[in-house]
mmCIF file of N, CA and C in Angstrom:
data_model
loop_
_atom_site.group_PDB
_atom_site.id
_atom_site.type_symbol
_atom_site.label_atom_id
_atom_site.label_comp_id
_atom_site.label_asym_id
_atom_site.label_seq_id
_atom_site.Cartn_x
_atom_site.Cartn_y
_atom_site.Cartn_z
ATOM 1 N N MET L 1475 46.765 -50.620 25.758
ATOM 2 C CA MET L 1475 46.013 -49.832 25.015
ATOM 3 C C MET L 1475 45.398 -48.872 26.282
ATOM 4 N N LYS L 1476 45.646 -47.734 26.439
ATOM 5 C CA LYS L 1476 44.760 -46.722 27.073
ATOM 6 C C LYS L 1476 43.464 -46.151 26.594
ATOM 7 N N ILE L 1477 42.784 -46.489 27.588
ATOM 8 C CA ILE L 1477 41.166 -45.979 26.888
ATOM 9 C C ILE L 1477 40.935 -44.975 28.309
ATOM 10 N N SER L 1478 40.261 -43.676 27.557
ATOM 11 C CA SER L 1478 40.213 -42.669 28.880
ATOM 12 C C SER L 1478 38.453 -42.775 29.569
ATOM 13 N N ILE L 1479 38.483 -42.320 30.225
ATOM 14 C CA ILE L 1479 37.201 -42.656 30.997
ATOM 15 C C ILE L 1479 36.093 -41.421 30.461
ATOM 16 N N PHE L 1480 36.618 -40.578 29.410
ATOM 17 C CA PHE L 1480 35.623 -39.852 29.024
ATOM 18 C C PHE L 1480 35.329 -40.819 27.726
ATOM 19 N N SER L 1481 35.975 -41.610 26.837
ATOM 20 C CA SER L 1481 35.936 -42.480 25.738
ATOM 21 C C SER L 1481 34.785 -43.488 26.068
ATOM 22 N N LEU L 1482 35.140 -44.314 27.259
ATOM 23 C CA LEU L 1482 34.390 -44.920 27.951
ATOM 24 C C LEU L 1482 33.046 -44.768 28.349
ATOM 25 N N THR L 1483 32.573 -43.530 28.768
ATOM 26 C CA THR L 1483 31.550 -42.929 29.131
ATOM 27 C C THR L 1483 30.961 -43.016 27.791
ATOM 28 N N LEU L 1484 31.559 -41.870 26.933
ATOM 29 C CA LEU L 1484 30.732 -41.929 25.643
ATOM 30 C C LEU L 1484 30.273 -42.954 24.584
ATOM 31 N N ALA L 1485 31.185 -44.244 25.182
ATOM 32 C CA ALA L 1485 30.945 -45.687 24.533
ATOM 33 C C ALA L 1485 29.380 -46.292 24.909
ATOM 34 N N LEU L 1486 29.794 -46.158 26.379
ATOM 35 C CA LEU L 1486 28.550 -46.520 27.203
ATOM 36 C C LEU L 1486 27.190 -45.713 27.286
ATOM 37 N N LEU L 1487 27.226 -44.546 27.170
ATOM 38 C CA LEU L 1487 26.031 -43.501 26.883
ATOM 39 C C LEU L 1487 25.365 -43.945 25.356
ATOM 40 N N LEU L 1488 26.497 -43.801 24.506
ATOM 41 C CA LEU L 1488 26.243 -44.123 23.221
ATOM 42 C C LEU L 1488 25.343 -45.598 22.841
ATOM 43 N N GLN L 1489 25.803 -46.768 23.424
ATOM 44 C CA GLN L 1489 25.379 -48.041 23.402
ATOM 45 C C GLN L 1489 23.832 -48.081 24.099
ATOM 46 N N HIS L 1490 23.894 -47.122 25.504
ATOM 47 C CA HIS L 1490 22.420 -47.043 26.103
ATOM 48 C C HIS L 1490 21.548 -46.376 25.002
ATOM 49 N N HIS L 1491 21.812 -45.316 24.218
ATOM 50 C CA HIS L 1491 21.072 -44.480 23.417
ATOM 51 C C HIS L 1491 20.364 -45.534 22.502
ATOM 52 N N LEU L 1492 21.455 -46.491 21.584
ATOM 53 C CA LEU L 1492 21.218 -47.081 20.917
ATOM 54 C C LEU L 1492 19.962 -48.146 21.228
ATOM 55 N N ALA L 1493 20.226 -48.483 22.216
ATOM 56 C CA ALA L 1493 19.437 -50.129 22.680
ATOM 57 C C ALA L 1493 18.101 -49.213 23.321
ATOM 58 N N ALA L 1494 17.899 -47.815 23.975
ATOM 59 C CA ALA L 1494 16.644 -47.538 24.101
ATOM 60 C C ALA L 1494 15.974 -47.207 23.131
ATOM 61 N N ALA L 1495 16.423 -47.077 21.872
ATOM 62 C CA ALA L 1495 16.050 -46.378 20.505
ATOM 63 C C ALA L 1495 15.319 -47.821 19.897
ATOM 64 N N GLY L 1496 15.647 -48.642 20.560
ATOM 65 C CA GLY L 1496 15.376 -49.963 19.741
ATOM 66 C C GLY L 1496 16.323 -50.893 18.561
ATOM 67 N N TYR L 1497 17.182 -50.563 18.605
ATOM 68 C CA TYR L 1497 18.053 -50.796 17.491
ATOM 69 C C TYR L 1497 18.432 -52.246 18.211
ATOM 70 N N PRO L 1498 18.493 -53.165 16.977
ATOM 71 C CA PRO L 1498 18.923 -54.453 16.974
ATOM 72 C C PRO L 1498 19.927 -54.775 17.700
ATOM 73 N N VAL L 1499 20.138 -55.948 18.445
ATOM 74 C CA VAL L 1499 21.256 -56.378 19.147
ATOM 75 C C VAL L 1499 21.612 -57.652 18.572
ATOM 76 N N LEU L 1500 22.884 -58.010 18.269
ATOM 77 C CA LEU L 1500 23.235 -59.078 17.932
ATOM 78 C C LEU L 1500 24.500 -59.597 18.617
ATOM 79 N N TYR L 1501 24.347 -61.194 18.725
ATOM 80 C CA TYR L 1501 25.350 -61.501 19.798
ATOM 81 C C TYR L 1501 26.097 -62.634 19.319
ATOM 82 N N VAL L 1502 27.512 -62.750 19.386
ATOM 83 C CA VAL L 1502 28.055 -63.359 18.856
ATOM 84 C C VAL L 1502 29.308 -64.198 20.367
ATOM 85 N N ALA L 1503 29.506 -65.536 20.081
ATOM 86 C CA ALA L 1503 30.541 -66.540 21.018
ATOM 87 C C ALA L 1503 31.057 -67.449 20.330
ATOM 88 N N PRO L 1504 31.930 -67.812 20.872
ATOM 89 C CA PRO L 1504 33.068 -69.116 20.186
ATOM 90 C C PRO L 1504 32.225 -70.141 19.937
ATOM 91 N N ASP L 1505 31.525 -70.441 20.921
ATOM 92 C CA ASP L 1505 30.624 -71.279 20.282
ATOM 93 C C ASP L 1505 29.421 -71.665 20.038
ATOM 94 N N GLY L 1506 28.987 -70.411 19.174
ATOM 95 C CA GLY L 1506 27.996 -70.200 18.619
ATOM 96 C C GLY L 1506 27.429 -70.941 17.622
ATOM 97 N N ARG L 1507 26.313 -70.392 17.007
ATOM 98 C CA ARG L 1507 25.998 -71.180 15.367
ATOM 99 C C ARG L 1507 27.098 -70.709 14.582
ATOM 100 N N PRO L 1508 27.130 -71.788 13.718
ATOM 101 C CA PRO L 1508 28.002 -71.045 12.159
ATOM 102 C C PRO L 1508 27.454 -70.961 11.329
ATOM 103 N N ASP L 1509 26.025 -71.243 11.332
ATOM 104 C CA ASP L 1509 24.850 -70.880 10.246
ATOM 105 C C ASP L 1509 23.906 -70.032 10.741
ATOM 106 N N LEU L 1510 23.250 -69.596 9.634
ATOM 107 C CA LEU L 1510 21.900 -68.572 10.087
ATOM 108 C C LEU L 1510 20.555 -69.626 10.243
ATOM 109 N N PRO L 1511 19.893 -69.018 11.016
ATOM 110 C CA PRO L 1511 19.789 -67.766 11.826
ATOM 111 C C PRO L 1511 20.784 -67.784 12.825
ATOM 112 N N CYS L 1512 21.587 -66.780 12.889
ATOM 113 C CA CYS L 1512 21.781 -66.505 14.305
ATOM 114 C C CYS L 1512 22.225 -65.264 14.912
ATOM 115 N N GLY L 1513 22.547 -65.223 16.209
ATOM 116 C CA GLY L 1513 22.521 -63.649 16.742
ATOM 117 C C GLY L 1513 21.811 -63.105 17.051
ATOM 118 N N THR L 1514 20.543 -62.977 16.651
ATOM 119 C CA THR L 1514 19.201 -62.518 17.442
ATOM 120 C C THR L 1514 19.031 -62.675 18.915
ATOM 121 N N ASP L 1515 19.192 -63.828 19.241
ATOM 122 C CA ASP L 1515 18.663 -64.412 20.512
ATOM 123 C C ASP L 1515 19.995 -64.368 21.123
ATOM 124 N N ALA L 1516 20.246 -64.081 22.200
ATOM 125 C CA ALA L 1516 21.173 -64.632 23.081
ATOM 126 C C ALA L 1516 21.599 -65.595 23.401
ATOM 127 N N SER L 1517 20.350 -66.645 23.402
ATOM 128 C CA SER L 1517 20.985 -68.400 23.552
ATOM 129 C C SER L 1517 21.388 -68.971 21.943
ATOM 130 N N LYS L 1518 21.373 -68.085 20.728
ATOM 131 C CA LYS L 1518 21.414 -68.804 19.747
ATOM 132 C C LYS L 1518 22.603 -67.386 19.138
ATOM 133 N N PRO L 1519 23.645 -67.470 19.671
ATOM 134 C CA PRO L 1519 24.856 -66.595 19.067
ATOM 135 C C PRO L 1519 25.187 -66.820 17.650
ATOM 136 N N CYS L 1520 25.714 -66.084 17.014
ATOM 137 C CA CYS L 1520 26.619 -66.409 15.797
ATOM 138 C C CYS L 1520 27.886 -66.963 16.434
ATOM 139 N N SER L 1521 28.691 -68.003 15.858
ATOM 140 C CA SER L 1521 30.253 -68.087 15.749
ATOM 141 C C SER L 1521 31.078 -67.115 15.493
ATOM 142 N N SER L 1522 30.442 -66.213 14.337
ATOM 143 C CA SER L 1522 31.751 -65.400 13.800
ATOM 144 C C SER L 1522 31.232 -63.874 14.042
ATOM 145 N N LEU L 1523 32.244 -62.985 14.284
ATOM 146 C CA LEU L 1523 31.970 -61.957 14.053
ATOM 147 C C LEU L 1523 31.888 -61.108 13.025
ATOM 148 N N ALA L 1524 32.600 -61.820 12.011
ATOM 149 C CA ALA L 1524 32.323 -61.639 10.550
ATOM 150 C C ALA L 1524 30.687 -61.532 10.181
ATOM 151 N N THR L 1525 30.150 -62.392 10.854
ATOM 152 C CA THR L 1525 28.717 -62.808 10.079
ATOM 153 C C THR L 1525 27.783 -61.699 10.851
ATOM 154 N N ALA L 1526 28.394 -61.493 12.120
ATOM 155 C CA ALA L 1526 27.339 -60.401 12.771
ATOM 156 C C ALA L 1526 27.195 -59.052 12.142
ATOM 157 N N VAL L 1527 28.539 -58.716 11.740
ATOM 158 C CA VAL L 1527 28.737 -57.704 10.854
ATOM 159 C C VAL L 1527 28.430 -57.667 9.679
ATOM 160 N N ASP L 1528 28.104 -58.817 8.917
ATOM 161 C CA ASP L 1528 27.616 -58.712 7.274
ATOM 162 C C ASP L 1528 25.519 -58.676 7.857
ATOM 163 N N ARG L 1529 25.464 -59.005 8.994
ATOM 164 C CA ARG L 1529 23.964 -59.199 9.391
ATOM 165 C C ARG L 1529 23.943 -57.863 9.595
ATOM 166 N N ALA L 1530 24.781 -57.206 10.328
ATOM 167 C CA ALA L 1530 24.570 -55.519 10.804
ATOM 168 C C ALA L 1530 23.892 -54.717 9.838
ATOM 169 N N TYR L 1531 24.920 -55.019 8.589
ATOM 170 C CA TYR L 1531 24.357 -54.128 7.427
ATOM 171 C C TYR L 1531 22.815 -54.098 6.812
ATOM 172 N N TYR L 1532 22.391 -55.143 7.212
ATOM 173 C CA TYR L 1532 20.785 -54.787 6.510
ATOM 174 C C TYR L 1532 20.037 -54.278 7.644
ATOM 175 N N TYR L 1533 20.539 -54.681 8.969
ATOM 176 C CA TYR L 1533 19.901 -53.684 10.114
ATOM 177 C C TYR L 1533 19.655 -52.216 10.334
ATOM 178 N N GLY L 1534 20.940 -51.816 9.666
ATOM 179 C CA GLY L 1534 20.988 -50.378 9.818
ATOM 180 C C GLY L 1534 21.839 -50.138 10.961
ATOM 181 N N SER L 1535 21.839 -49.318 11.916
ATOM 182 C CA SER L 1535 22.014 -49.106 13.445
ATOM 183 C C SER L 1535 21.941 -50.471 13.926
ATOM 184 N N THR L 1536 23.057 -50.890 14.867
ATOM 185 C CA THR L 1536 23.131 -52.082 15.382
ATOM 186 C C THR L 1536 24.241 -52.321 16.472
ATOM 187 N N ILE L 1537 24.015 -52.744 17.450
ATOM 188 C CA ILE L 1537 25.101 -53.443 18.801
ATOM 189 C C ILE L 1537 25.558 -54.655 18.547
ATOM 190 N N ILE L 1538 26.498 -54.865 18.355
ATOM 191 C CA ILE L 1538 27.325 -56.227 18.247
ATOM 192 C C ILE L 1538 27.774 -56.594 19.712
ATOM 193 N N MET L 1539 27.184 -57.548 20.375
ATOM 194 C CA MET L 1539 27.737 -58.367 21.642
ATOM 195 C C MET L 1539 28.794 -59.319 21.541
ATOM 196 N N VAL L 1540 30.361 -59.023 21.719
ATOM 197 C CA VAL L 1540 30.863 -60.251 21.516
ATOM 198 C C VAL L 1540 31.233 -61.121 22.796
ATOM 199 N N ALA L 1541 30.911 -62.187 22.799
ATOM 200 C CA ALA L 1541 31.491 -62.892 24.198
ATOM 201 C C ALA L 1541 32.984 -63.058 24.211
ATOM 202 N N ARG L 1542 33.462 -63.321 25.668
ATOM 203 C CA ARG L 1542 34.812 -63.316 25.522
ATOM 204 C C ARG L 1542 35.068 -64.913 25.161
ATOM 205 N N GLY L 1543 36.628 -64.734 24.314
ATOM 206 C CA GLY L 1543 37.028 -65.823 23.395
ATOM 207 C C GLY L 1543 37.808 -65.783 22.276
ATOM 208 N N ASN L 1544 38.422 -66.447 21.668
ATOM 209 C CA ASN L 1544 39.316 -66.117 20.642
ATOM 210 C C ASN L 1544 38.502 -66.404 19.548
ATOM 211 N N TYR L 1545 38.808 -65.527 18.375
ATOM 212 C CA TYR L 1545 38.357 -65.413 17.040
ATOM 213 C C TYR L 1545 39.127 -65.198 15.899
ATOM 214 N N ALA L 1546 39.234 -66.203 15.156
ATOM 215 C CA ALA L 1546 40.273 -66.507 14.604
ATOM 216 C C ALA L 1546 39.734 -66.069 12.988
ATOM 217 N N GLU L 1547 39.606 -64.582 12.391
ATOM 218 C CA GLU L 1547 38.959 -64.516 11.229
ATOM 219 C C GLU L 1547 39.328 -62.752 10.756
ATOM 220 N N HIS L 1548 39.294 -62.492 9.374
ATOM 221 C CA HIS L 1548 39.351 -61.243 9.082
ATOM 222 C C HIS L 1548 38.416 -60.524 8.900
ATOM 223 N N ILE L 1549 38.108 -59.634 9.192
ATOM 224 C CA ILE L 1549 36.551 -58.730 9.343
ATOM 225 C C ILE L 1549 37.154 -57.311 8.185
ATOM 226 N N PHE L 1550 36.132 -57.619 7.459
ATOM 227 C CA PHE L 1550 36.272 -55.986 6.642
ATOM 228 C C PHE L 1550 34.729 -55.545 6.629
ATOM 229 N N ILE L 1551 35.020 -54.419 6.868
ATOM 230 C CA ILE L 1551 33.894 -53.265 7.060
ATOM 231 C C ILE L 1551 34.102 -52.352 5.664
ATOM 232 N N SER L 1552 33.295 -52.378 5.101
ATOM 233 C CA SER L 1552 33.501 -51.512 3.356
ATOM 234 C C SER L 1552 32.358 -50.911 3.758
ATOM 235 N N GLY L 1553 32.610 -49.256 3.458
ATOM 236 C CA GLY L 1553 31.773 -48.391 3.098
ATOM 237 C C GLY L 1553 30.687 -47.926 4.712
ATOM 238 N N ASN L 1554 29.738 -47.410 4.120
ATOM 239 C CA ASN L 1554 28.613 -47.026 5.479
ATOM 240 C C ASN L 1554 27.805 -48.099 5.484
ATOM 241 N N LEU L 1555 26.966 -48.369 6.638
ATOM 242 C CA LEU L 1555 25.656 -48.747 6.761
ATOM 243 C C LEU L 1555 24.715 -48.205 5.706
ATOM 244 N N PRO L 1556 23.603 -48.889 5.493
ATOM 245 C CA PRO L 1556 22.320 -48.398 4.557
ATOM 246 C C PRO L 1556 22.253 -46.944 5.072
ATOM 247 N N SER L 1557 21.924 -45.735 4.232
ATOM 248 C CA SER L 1557 21.624 -44.351 4.701
ATOM 249 C C SER L 1557 20.437 -44.232 5.183
ATOM 250 N N SER L 1558 20.246 -44.067 6.407
ATOM 251 C CA SER L 1558 18.295 -43.929 6.478
ATOM 252 C C SER L 1558 18.454 -42.598 7.759
ATOM 253 N N GLY L 1559 19.953 -41.904 8.170
ATOM 254 C CA GLY L 1559 20.072 -40.978 8.978
ATOM 255 C C GLY L 1559 21.157 -41.408 9.561
ATOM 256 N N GLN L 1560 21.308 -41.471 11.251
ATOM 257 C CA GLN L 1560 22.827 -41.446 11.664
ATOM 258 C C GLN L 1560 22.734 -42.839 12.398
ATOM 259 N N GLU L 1561 23.145 -43.302 11.228
ATOM 260 C CA GLU L 1561 23.569 -45.019 11.642
ATOM 261 C C GLU L 1561 24.888 -45.286 12.519
ATOM 262 N N GLN L 1562 25.026 -46.071 13.456
ATOM 263 C CA GLN L 1562 25.883 -46.569 14.363
ATOM 264 C C GLN L 1562 25.760 -48.119 14.223
ATOM 265 N N LEU L 1563 27.098 -48.464 14.353
ATOM 266 C CA LEU L 1563 27.699 -50.218 14.455
ATOM 267 C C LEU L 1563 28.569 -49.820 15.813
ATOM 268 N N VAL L 1564 28.135 -50.454 16.930
ATOM 269 C CA VAL L 1564 28.649 -50.698 18.422
ATOM 270 C C VAL L 1564 28.679 -51.889 18.269
ATOM 271 N N ILE L 1565 30.166 -52.511 18.135
ATOM 272 C CA ILE L 1565 30.661 -53.684 18.806
ATOM 273 C C ILE L 1565 31.197 -53.532 20.038
ATOM 274 N N GLU L 1566 30.764 -54.300 21.065
ATOM 275 C CA GLU L 1566 31.136 -54.316 22.791
ATOM 276 C C GLU L 1566 31.587 -55.865 22.768
ATOM 277 N N GLY L 1567 32.574 -56.035 23.182
ATOM 278 C CA GLY L 1567 33.461 -57.178 23.923
ATOM 279 C C GLY L 1567 33.393 -57.256 25.276
ATOM 280 N N GLY L 1568 33.226 -58.291 25.564
ATOM 281 C CA GLY L 1568 33.114 -59.042 27.390
ATOM 282 C C GLY L 1568 32.198 -59.232 27.505
ATOM 283 N N TRP L 1569 30.864 -59.366 26.532
ATOM 284 C CA TRP L 1569 29.525 -59.967 26.594
ATOM 285 C C TRP L 1569 29.831 -61.774 27.335
ATOM 286 N N ASP L 1570 29.073 -61.696 28.425
ATOM 287 C CA ASP L 1570 29.025 -62.795 29.215
ATOM 288 C C ASP L 1570 27.592 -63.512 28.916
ATOM 289 N N ALA L 1571 28.172 -64.916 28.001
ATOM 290 C CA ALA L 1571 27.133 -65.606 27.404
ATOM 291 C C ALA L 1571 26.361 -66.561 28.360
ATOM 292 N N GLY L 1572 26.998 -66.763 29.557
ATOM 293 C CA GLY L 1572 26.261 -67.287 30.837
ATOM 294 C C GLY L 1572 25.157 -66.594 31.222
#
């Protein structure tokens, strides 16, 4: 997969903008918690990306940090996040749970 420097820079700038604006960050790791509450604290990540995506719906703009690992799941994102402006959902891989 090719990722252009422009796309990578744009994604990093968007993430920085969302984090600076105080948008919630949810964490996911293969050895995370299988039940709620999870994700809002890096020391208690969710074990499922689908759970984090479902939780992001209630937060509006959200950053989901996904730790390295294997995730065997189907994820369906339907529609948009609740509308109250310019909502964003950023999913970033490679987060280091250590």
